[in-house]
mmCIF file of C-alpha atoms and ligand atoms in Angstrom:
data_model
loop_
_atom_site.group_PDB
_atom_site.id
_atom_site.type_symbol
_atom_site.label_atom_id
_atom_site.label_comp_id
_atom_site.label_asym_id
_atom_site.label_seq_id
_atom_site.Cartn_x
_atom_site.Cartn_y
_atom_site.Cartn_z
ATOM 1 C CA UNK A 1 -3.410 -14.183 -4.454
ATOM 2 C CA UNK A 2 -1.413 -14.802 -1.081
ATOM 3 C CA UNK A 3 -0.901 -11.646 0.604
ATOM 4 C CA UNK A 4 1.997 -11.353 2.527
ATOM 5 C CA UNK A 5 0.708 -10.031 6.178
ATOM 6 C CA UNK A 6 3.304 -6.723 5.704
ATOM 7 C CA UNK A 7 4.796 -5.091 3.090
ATOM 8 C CA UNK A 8 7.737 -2.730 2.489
ATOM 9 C CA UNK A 9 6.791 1.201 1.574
ATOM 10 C CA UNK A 10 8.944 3.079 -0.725
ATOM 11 C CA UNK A 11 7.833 6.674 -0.924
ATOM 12 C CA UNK A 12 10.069 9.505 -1.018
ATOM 13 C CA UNK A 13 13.122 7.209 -1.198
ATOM 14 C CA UNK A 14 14.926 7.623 -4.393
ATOM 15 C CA UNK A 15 18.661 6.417 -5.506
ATOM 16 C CA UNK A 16 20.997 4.623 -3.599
ATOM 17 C CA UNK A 17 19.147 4.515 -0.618
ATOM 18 C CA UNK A 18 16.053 3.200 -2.005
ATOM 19 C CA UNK A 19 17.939 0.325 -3.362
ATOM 20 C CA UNK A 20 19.849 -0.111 -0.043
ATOM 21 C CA UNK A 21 16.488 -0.012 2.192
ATOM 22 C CA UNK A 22 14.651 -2.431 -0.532
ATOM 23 C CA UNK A 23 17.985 -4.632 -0.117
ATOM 24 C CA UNK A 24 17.794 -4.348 3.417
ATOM 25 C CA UNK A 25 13.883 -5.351 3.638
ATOM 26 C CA UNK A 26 14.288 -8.254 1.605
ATOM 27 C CA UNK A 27 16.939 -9.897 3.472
ATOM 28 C CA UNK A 28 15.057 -8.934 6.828
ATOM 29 C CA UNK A 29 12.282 -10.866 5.321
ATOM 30 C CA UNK A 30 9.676 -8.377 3.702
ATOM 31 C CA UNK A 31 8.252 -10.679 0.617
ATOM 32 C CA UNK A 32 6.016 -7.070 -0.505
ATOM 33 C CA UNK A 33 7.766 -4.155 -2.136
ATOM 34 C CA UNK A 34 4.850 -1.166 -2.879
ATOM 35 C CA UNK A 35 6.312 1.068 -5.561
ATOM 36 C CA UNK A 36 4.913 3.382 -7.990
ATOM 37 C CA UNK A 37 5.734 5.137 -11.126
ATOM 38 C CA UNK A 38 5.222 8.559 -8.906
ATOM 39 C CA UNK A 39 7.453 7.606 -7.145
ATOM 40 C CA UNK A 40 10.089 7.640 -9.888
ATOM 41 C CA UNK A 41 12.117 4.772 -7.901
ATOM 42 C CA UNK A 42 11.149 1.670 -9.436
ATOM 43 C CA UNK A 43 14.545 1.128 -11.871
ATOM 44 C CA UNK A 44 16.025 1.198 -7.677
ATOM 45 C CA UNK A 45 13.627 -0.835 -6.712
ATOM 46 C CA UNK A 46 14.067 -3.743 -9.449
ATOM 47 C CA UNK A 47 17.439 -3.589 -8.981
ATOM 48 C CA UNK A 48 17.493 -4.121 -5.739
ATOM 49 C CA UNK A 49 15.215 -7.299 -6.494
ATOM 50 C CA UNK A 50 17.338 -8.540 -8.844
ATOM 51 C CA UNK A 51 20.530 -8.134 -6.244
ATOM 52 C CA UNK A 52 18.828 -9.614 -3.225
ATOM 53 C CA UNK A 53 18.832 -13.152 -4.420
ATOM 54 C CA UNK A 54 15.801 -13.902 -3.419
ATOM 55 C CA UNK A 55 13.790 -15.870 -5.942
ATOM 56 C CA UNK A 56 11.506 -13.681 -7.976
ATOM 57 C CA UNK A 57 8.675 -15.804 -7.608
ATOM 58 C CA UNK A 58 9.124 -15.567 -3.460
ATOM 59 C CA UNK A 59 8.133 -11.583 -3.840
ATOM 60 C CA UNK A 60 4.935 -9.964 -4.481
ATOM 61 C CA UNK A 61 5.914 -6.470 -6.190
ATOM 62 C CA UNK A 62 3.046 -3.441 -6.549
ATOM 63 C CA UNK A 63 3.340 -0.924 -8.885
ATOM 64 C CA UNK A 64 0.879 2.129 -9.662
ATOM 65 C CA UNK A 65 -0.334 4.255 -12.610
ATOM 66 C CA UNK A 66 -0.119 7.522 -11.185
ATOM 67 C CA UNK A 67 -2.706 10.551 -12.296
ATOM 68 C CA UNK A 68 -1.291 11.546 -15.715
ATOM 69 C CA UNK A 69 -1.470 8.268 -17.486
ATOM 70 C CA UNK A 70 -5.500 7.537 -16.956
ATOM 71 C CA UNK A 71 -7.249 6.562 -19.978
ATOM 72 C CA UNK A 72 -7.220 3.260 -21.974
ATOM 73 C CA UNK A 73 -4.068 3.085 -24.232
ATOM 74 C CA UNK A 74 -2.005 5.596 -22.199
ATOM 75 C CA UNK A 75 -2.497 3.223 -19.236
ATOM 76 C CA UNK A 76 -1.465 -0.162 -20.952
ATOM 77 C CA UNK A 77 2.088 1.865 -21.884
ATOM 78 C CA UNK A 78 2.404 2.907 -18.312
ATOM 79 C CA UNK A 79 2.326 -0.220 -17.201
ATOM 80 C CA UNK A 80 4.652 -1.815 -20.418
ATOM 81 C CA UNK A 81 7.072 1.299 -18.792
ATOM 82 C CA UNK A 82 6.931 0.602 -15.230
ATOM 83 C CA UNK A 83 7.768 -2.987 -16.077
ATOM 84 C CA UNK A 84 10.916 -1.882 -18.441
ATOM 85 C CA UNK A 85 11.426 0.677 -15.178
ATOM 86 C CA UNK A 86 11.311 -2.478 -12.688
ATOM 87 C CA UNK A 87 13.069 -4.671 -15.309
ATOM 88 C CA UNK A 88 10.548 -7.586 -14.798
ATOM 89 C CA UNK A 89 8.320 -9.284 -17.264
ATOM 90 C CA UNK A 90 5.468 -8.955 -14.689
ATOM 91 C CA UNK A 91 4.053 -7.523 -11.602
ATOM 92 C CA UNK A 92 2.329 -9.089 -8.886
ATOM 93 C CA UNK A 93 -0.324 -6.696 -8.458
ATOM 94 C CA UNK A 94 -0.743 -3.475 -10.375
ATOM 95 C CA UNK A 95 -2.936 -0.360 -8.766
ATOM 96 C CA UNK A 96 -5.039 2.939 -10.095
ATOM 97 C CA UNK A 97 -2.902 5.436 -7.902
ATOM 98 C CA UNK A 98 -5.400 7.694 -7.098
ATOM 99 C CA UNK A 99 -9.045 7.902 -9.125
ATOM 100 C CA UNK A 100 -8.599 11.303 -9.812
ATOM 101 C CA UNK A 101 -12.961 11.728 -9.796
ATOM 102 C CA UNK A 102 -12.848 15.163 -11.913
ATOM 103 C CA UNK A 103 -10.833 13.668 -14.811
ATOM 104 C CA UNK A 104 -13.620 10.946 -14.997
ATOM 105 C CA UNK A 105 -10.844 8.518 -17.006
ATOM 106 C CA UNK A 106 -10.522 5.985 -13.921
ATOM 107 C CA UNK A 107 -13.182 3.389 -15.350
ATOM 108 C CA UNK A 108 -11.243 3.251 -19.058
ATOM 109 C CA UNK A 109 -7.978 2.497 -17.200
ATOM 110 C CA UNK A 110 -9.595 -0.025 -15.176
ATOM 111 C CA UNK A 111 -10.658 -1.554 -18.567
ATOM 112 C CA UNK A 112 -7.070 -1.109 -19.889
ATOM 113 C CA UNK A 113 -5.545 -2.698 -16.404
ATOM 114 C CA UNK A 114 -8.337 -5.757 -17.046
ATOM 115 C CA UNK A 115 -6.618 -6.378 -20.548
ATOM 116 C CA UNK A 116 -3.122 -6.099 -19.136
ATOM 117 C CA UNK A 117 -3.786 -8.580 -16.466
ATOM 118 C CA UNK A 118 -4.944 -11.201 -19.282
ATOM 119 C CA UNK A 119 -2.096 -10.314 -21.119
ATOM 120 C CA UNK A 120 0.147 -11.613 -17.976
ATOM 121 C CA UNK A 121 1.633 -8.369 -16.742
ATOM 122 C CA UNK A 122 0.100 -8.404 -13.420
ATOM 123 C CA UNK A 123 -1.167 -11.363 -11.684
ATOM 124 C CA UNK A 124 -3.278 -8.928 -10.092
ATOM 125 C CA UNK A 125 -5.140 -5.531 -10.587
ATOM 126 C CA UNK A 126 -6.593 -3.527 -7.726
ATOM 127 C CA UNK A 127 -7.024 0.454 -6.757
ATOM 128 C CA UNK A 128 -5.831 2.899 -4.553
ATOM 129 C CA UNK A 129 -7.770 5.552 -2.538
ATOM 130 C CA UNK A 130 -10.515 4.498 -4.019
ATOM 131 C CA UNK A 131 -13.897 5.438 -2.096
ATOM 132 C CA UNK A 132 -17.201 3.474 -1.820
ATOM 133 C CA UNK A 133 -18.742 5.254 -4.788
ATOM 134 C CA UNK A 134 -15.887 5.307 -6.877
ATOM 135 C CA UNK A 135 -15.731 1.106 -6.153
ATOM 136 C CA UNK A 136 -18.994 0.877 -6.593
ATOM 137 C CA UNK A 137 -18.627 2.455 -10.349
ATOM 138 C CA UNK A 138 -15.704 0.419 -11.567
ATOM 139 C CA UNK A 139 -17.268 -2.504 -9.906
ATOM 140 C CA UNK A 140 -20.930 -1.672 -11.963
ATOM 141 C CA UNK A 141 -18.705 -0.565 -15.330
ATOM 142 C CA UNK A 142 -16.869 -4.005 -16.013
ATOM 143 C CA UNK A 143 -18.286 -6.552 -13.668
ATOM 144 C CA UNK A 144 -14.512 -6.843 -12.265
ATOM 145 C CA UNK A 145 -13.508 -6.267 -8.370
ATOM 146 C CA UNK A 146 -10.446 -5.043 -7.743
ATOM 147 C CA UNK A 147 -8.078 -7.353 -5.529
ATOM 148 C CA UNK A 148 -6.568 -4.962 -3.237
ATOM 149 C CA UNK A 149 -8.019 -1.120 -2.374
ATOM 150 C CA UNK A 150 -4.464 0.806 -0.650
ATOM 151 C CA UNK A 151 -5.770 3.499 1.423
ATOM 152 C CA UNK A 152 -4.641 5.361 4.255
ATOM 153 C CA UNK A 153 -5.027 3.448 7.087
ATOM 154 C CA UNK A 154 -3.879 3.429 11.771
ATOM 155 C CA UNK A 155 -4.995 3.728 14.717
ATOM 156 C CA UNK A 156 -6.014 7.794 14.032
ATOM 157 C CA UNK A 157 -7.629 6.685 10.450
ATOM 158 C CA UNK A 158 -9.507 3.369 10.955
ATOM 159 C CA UNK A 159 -11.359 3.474 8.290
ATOM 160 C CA UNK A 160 -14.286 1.341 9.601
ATOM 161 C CA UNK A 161 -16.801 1.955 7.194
ATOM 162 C CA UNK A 162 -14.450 1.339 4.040
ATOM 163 C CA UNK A 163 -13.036 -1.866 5.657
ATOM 164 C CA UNK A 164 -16.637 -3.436 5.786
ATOM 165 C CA UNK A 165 -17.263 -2.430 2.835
ATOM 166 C CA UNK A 166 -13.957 -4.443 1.235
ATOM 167 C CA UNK A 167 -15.337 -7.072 3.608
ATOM 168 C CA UNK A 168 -18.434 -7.321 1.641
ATOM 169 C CA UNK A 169 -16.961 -7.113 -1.320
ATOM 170 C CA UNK A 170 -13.980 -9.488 -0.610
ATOM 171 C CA UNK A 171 -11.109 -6.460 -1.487
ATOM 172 C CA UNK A 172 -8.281 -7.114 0.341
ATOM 173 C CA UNK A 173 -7.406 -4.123 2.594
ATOM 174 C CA UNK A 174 -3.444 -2.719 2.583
ATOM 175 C CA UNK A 175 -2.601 0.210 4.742
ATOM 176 C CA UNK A 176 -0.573 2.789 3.947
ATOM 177 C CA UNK A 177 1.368 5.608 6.007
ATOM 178 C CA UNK A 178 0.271 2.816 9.071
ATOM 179 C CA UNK A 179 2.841 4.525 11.701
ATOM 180 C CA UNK A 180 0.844 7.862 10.712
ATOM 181 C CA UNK A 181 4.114 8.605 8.939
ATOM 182 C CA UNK A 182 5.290 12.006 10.724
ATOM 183 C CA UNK A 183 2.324 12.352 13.042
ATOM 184 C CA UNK A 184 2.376 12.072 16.722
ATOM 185 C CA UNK A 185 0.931 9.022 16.299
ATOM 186 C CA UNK A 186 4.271 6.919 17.743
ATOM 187 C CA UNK A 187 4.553 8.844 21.040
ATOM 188 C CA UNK A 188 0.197 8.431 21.451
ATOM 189 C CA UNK A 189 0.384 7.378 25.522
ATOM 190 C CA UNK A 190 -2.608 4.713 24.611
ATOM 191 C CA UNK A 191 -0.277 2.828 22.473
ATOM 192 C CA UNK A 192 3.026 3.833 24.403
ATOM 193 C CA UNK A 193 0.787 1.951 27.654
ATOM 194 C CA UNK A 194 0.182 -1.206 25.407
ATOM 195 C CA UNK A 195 3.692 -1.250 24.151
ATOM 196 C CA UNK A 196 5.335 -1.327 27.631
ATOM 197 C CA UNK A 197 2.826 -4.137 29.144
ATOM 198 C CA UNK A 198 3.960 -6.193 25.325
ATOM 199 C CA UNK A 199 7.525 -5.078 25.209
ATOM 200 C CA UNK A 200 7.490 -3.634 22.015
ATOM 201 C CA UNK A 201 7.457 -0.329 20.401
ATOM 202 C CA UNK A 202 4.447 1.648 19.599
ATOM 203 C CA UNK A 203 5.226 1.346 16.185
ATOM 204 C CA UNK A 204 5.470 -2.628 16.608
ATOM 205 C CA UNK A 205 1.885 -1.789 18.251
ATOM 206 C CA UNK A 206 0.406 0.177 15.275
ATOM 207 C CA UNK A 207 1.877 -2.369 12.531
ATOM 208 C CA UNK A 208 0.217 -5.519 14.787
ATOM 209 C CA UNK A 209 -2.912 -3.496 15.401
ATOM 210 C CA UNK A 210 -3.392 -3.610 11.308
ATOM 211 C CA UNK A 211 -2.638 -7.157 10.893
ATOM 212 C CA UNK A 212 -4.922 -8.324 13.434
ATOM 213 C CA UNK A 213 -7.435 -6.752 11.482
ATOM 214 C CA UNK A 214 -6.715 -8.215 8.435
ATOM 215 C CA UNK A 215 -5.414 -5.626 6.371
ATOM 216 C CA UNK A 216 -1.590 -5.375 5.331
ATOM 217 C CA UNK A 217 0.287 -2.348 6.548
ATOM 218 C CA UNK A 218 3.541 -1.454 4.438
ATOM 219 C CA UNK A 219 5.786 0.567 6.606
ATOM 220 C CA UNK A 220 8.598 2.731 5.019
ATOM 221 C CA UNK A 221 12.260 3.029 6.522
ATOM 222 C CA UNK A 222 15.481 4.447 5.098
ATOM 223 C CA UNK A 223 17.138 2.964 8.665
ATOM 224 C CA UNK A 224 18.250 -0.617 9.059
ATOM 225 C CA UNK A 225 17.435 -1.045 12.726
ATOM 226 C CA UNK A 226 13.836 0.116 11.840
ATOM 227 C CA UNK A 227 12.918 -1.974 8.708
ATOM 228 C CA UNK A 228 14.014 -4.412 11.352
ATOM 229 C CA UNK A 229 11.749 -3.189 13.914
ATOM 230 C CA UNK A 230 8.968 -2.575 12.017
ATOM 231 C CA UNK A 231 9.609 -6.471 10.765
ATOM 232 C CA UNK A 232 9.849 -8.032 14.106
ATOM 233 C CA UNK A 233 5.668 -8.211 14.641
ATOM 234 C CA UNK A 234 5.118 -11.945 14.675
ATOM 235 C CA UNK A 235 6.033 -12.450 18.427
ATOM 236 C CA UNK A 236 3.490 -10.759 20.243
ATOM 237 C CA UNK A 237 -0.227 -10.553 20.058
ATOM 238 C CA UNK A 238 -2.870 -7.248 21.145
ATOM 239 C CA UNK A 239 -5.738 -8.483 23.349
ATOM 240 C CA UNK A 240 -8.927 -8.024 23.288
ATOM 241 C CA UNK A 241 -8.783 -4.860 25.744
ATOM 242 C CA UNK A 242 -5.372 -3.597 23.449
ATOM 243 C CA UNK A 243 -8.194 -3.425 20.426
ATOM 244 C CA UNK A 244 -10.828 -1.902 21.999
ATOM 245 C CA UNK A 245 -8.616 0.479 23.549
ATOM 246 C CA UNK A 246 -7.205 1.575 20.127
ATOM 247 C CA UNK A 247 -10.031 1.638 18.498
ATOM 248 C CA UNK A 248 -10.812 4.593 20.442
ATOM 249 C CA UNK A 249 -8.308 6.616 18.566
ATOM 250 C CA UNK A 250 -9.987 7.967 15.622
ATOM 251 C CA UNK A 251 -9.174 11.271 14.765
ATOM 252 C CA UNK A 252 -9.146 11.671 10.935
ATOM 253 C CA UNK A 253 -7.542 11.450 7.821
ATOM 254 C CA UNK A 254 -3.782 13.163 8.253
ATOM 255 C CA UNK A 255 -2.953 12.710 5.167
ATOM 256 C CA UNK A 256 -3.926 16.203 3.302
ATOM 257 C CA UNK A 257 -5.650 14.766 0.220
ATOM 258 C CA UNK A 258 -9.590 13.566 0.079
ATOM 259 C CA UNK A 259 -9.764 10.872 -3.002
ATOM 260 C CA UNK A 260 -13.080 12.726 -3.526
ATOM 261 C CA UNK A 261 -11.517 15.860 -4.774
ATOM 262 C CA UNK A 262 -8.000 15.463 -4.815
ATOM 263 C CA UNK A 263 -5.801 15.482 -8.290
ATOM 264 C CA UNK A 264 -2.995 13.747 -8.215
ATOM 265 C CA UNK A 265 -1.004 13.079 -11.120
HETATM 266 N N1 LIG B 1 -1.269 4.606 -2.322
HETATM 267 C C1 LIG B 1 -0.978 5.778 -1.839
HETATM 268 O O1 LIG B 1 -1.564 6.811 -2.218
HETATM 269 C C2 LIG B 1 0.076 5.903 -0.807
HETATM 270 C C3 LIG B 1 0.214 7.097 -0.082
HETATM 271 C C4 LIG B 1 1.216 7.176 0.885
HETATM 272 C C5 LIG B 1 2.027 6.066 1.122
HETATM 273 N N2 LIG B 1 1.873 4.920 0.383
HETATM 274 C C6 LIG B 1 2.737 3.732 0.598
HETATM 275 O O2 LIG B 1 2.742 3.419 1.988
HETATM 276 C C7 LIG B 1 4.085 3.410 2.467
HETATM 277 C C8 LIG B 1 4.140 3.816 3.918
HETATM 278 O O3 LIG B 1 3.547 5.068 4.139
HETATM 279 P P1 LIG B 1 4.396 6.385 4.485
HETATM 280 O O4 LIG B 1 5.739 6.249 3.899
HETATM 281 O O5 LIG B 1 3.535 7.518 4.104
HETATM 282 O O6 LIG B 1 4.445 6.438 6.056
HETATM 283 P P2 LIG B 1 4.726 5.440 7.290
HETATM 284 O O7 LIG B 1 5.279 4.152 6.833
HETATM 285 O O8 LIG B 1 3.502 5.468 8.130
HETATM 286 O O9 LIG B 1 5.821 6.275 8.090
HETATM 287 C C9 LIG B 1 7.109 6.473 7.589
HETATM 288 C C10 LIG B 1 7.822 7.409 8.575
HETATM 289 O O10 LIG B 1 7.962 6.767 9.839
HETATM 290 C C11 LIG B 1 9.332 6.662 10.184
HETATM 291 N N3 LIG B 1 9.514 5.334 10.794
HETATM 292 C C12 LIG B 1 9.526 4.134 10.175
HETATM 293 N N4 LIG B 1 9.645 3.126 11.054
HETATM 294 C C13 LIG B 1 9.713 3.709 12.275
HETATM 295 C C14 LIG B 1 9.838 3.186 13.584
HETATM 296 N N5 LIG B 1 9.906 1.880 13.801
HETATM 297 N N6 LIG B 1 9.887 4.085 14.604
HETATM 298 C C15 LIG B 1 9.813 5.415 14.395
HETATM 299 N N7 LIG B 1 9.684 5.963 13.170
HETATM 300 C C16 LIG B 1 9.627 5.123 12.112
HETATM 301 C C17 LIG B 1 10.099 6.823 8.900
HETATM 302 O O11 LIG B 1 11.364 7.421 9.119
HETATM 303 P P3 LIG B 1 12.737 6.651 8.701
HETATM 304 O O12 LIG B 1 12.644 6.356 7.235
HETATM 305 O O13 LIG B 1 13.777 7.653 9.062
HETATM 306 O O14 LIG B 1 12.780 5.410 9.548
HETATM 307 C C18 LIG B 1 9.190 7.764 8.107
HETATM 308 O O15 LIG B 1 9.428 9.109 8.487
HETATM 309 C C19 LIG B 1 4.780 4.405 1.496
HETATM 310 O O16 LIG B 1 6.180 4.311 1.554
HETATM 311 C C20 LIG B 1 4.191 3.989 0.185
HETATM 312 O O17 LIG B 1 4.791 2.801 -0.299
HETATM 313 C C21 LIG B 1 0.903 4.827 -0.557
#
């Protein structure tokens, strides 16, 4: 699958103003929407699609089984009901939200996300917050890599380790909260210094600093000018001293939740 280089994020925006954002994005040129059925925006979110008039086939949509739907059958209907949610007869690439470890039901949805994929739901399947062990036991279970692993992912959260690891294993990396959603992480003086000498913003800085890695950030915005923004990342290219620089930034995970131990359903 062709990944676009940057997505579109869609947490926490619900209603009108998820459509309108989603509308926005698409006619500023985002060809990724990341949804999920947690999210309880995705009837928003197809609509949108449907009144953007962009060709279906020109966007990649994600969609998630979220914690409470794990297990083999009850995963194939989340899916059938995200899709009735979305209004589309498939999705582009279809995740695990979270593996939940202490449930221990991640493997038989992977299984039941396998059998949807060859039933032409998804065109892809792939994970979320998914950790090297937890990989390593879907991987080991059913002989099938996921596509995609969506973890948390900027300049404070690098992720090094995990990202060599998808390397290996060719996962494509996506990266999400990647402007450290409401973190410090936009006013950080190291990329405030490499924004001025580029021109940009720091979050132009932290969305570029992701692509040149590889991975695929998917910024959120409920503000026009920012989708916008956050769009405009083609123009301008870190150097060699701008990487090295920020990858001095590690700090940590800022989101609150460890995919070892967390339950999220
Ligand atoms: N798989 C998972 O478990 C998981 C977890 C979290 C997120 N995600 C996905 O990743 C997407 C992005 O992550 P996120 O929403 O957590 O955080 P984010 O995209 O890192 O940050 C969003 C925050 O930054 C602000 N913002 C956006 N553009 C800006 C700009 N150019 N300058 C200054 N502020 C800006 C937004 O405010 P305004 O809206 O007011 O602009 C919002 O408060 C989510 O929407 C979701 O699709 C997935």
């Amino acid at each position: 699958m062709n990944f676009p280089p940057i997505g579109f994020g869609t947490y926490q925006i619900s209603g009108e103003a998820c459509a309108a954002s989603v509308r926005t994005a698409l006619e500023v040129g985002y060809r990724l929407i990341d949804t999920a059925a947690l999210y309880e925006n995705e009837q928003e979110v197809g609509r949108a699609i449907r009144e953007s008039g962009v060709p279906r086939e020109q966007i990649r949509v994600t969609t998630k089984i979220r914690g409470r739907n794990h297990g083999f059958d009850e995963a194939q209907e989340a899916c059938r009901d995200s899709l009735r949610k979305l209004g589309l007869d498939y999705v582009d690439l279809l995740l695990i939200h979270w593996p939940n470890p202490q449930n221990d039901r991640y493997i038989d949805t992977w299984e039941a996300m396998v059998d949807v994929k060859d039933d032409g739901l998804t065109a892809e399947i792939g994970v979320s917050n998914f950790t090297p062990s937890t990989l390593d036991r879907i991987i080991a279970a059913t002989g099938v890599t996921p596509a995609v692993n969506q973890v948390e992912l900027h300049p404070y959260f690098q992720q090094v380790e995990l990202r060599e690891l998808h390397t290996r294993l060719g996962i494509h990396t996506q990266s999400w909260s990647p402007l450290g959603r409401k973190s410090d992480l936009l006013s950080d003086p190291v990329l405030a210094a490499i924004a001025a000498e580029h021109g940009v913003t720091t979050a132009q800085v932290a969305l570029r600093w992701n692509m040149q890695l590889g991975n695929t950030p998917i910024p959120k915005s409920v503000s026009p000018a920012r989708i916008a923004e956050n769009f405009d990342v083609f123009g301008f290219e870190l150097n060699e001293g701008d990487m090295l620089e920020l990858a001095t930034l590690e700090r940590g995970r800022l989101g609150s939740l460890d995919p070892e131990t967390a339950e999220v359903l």
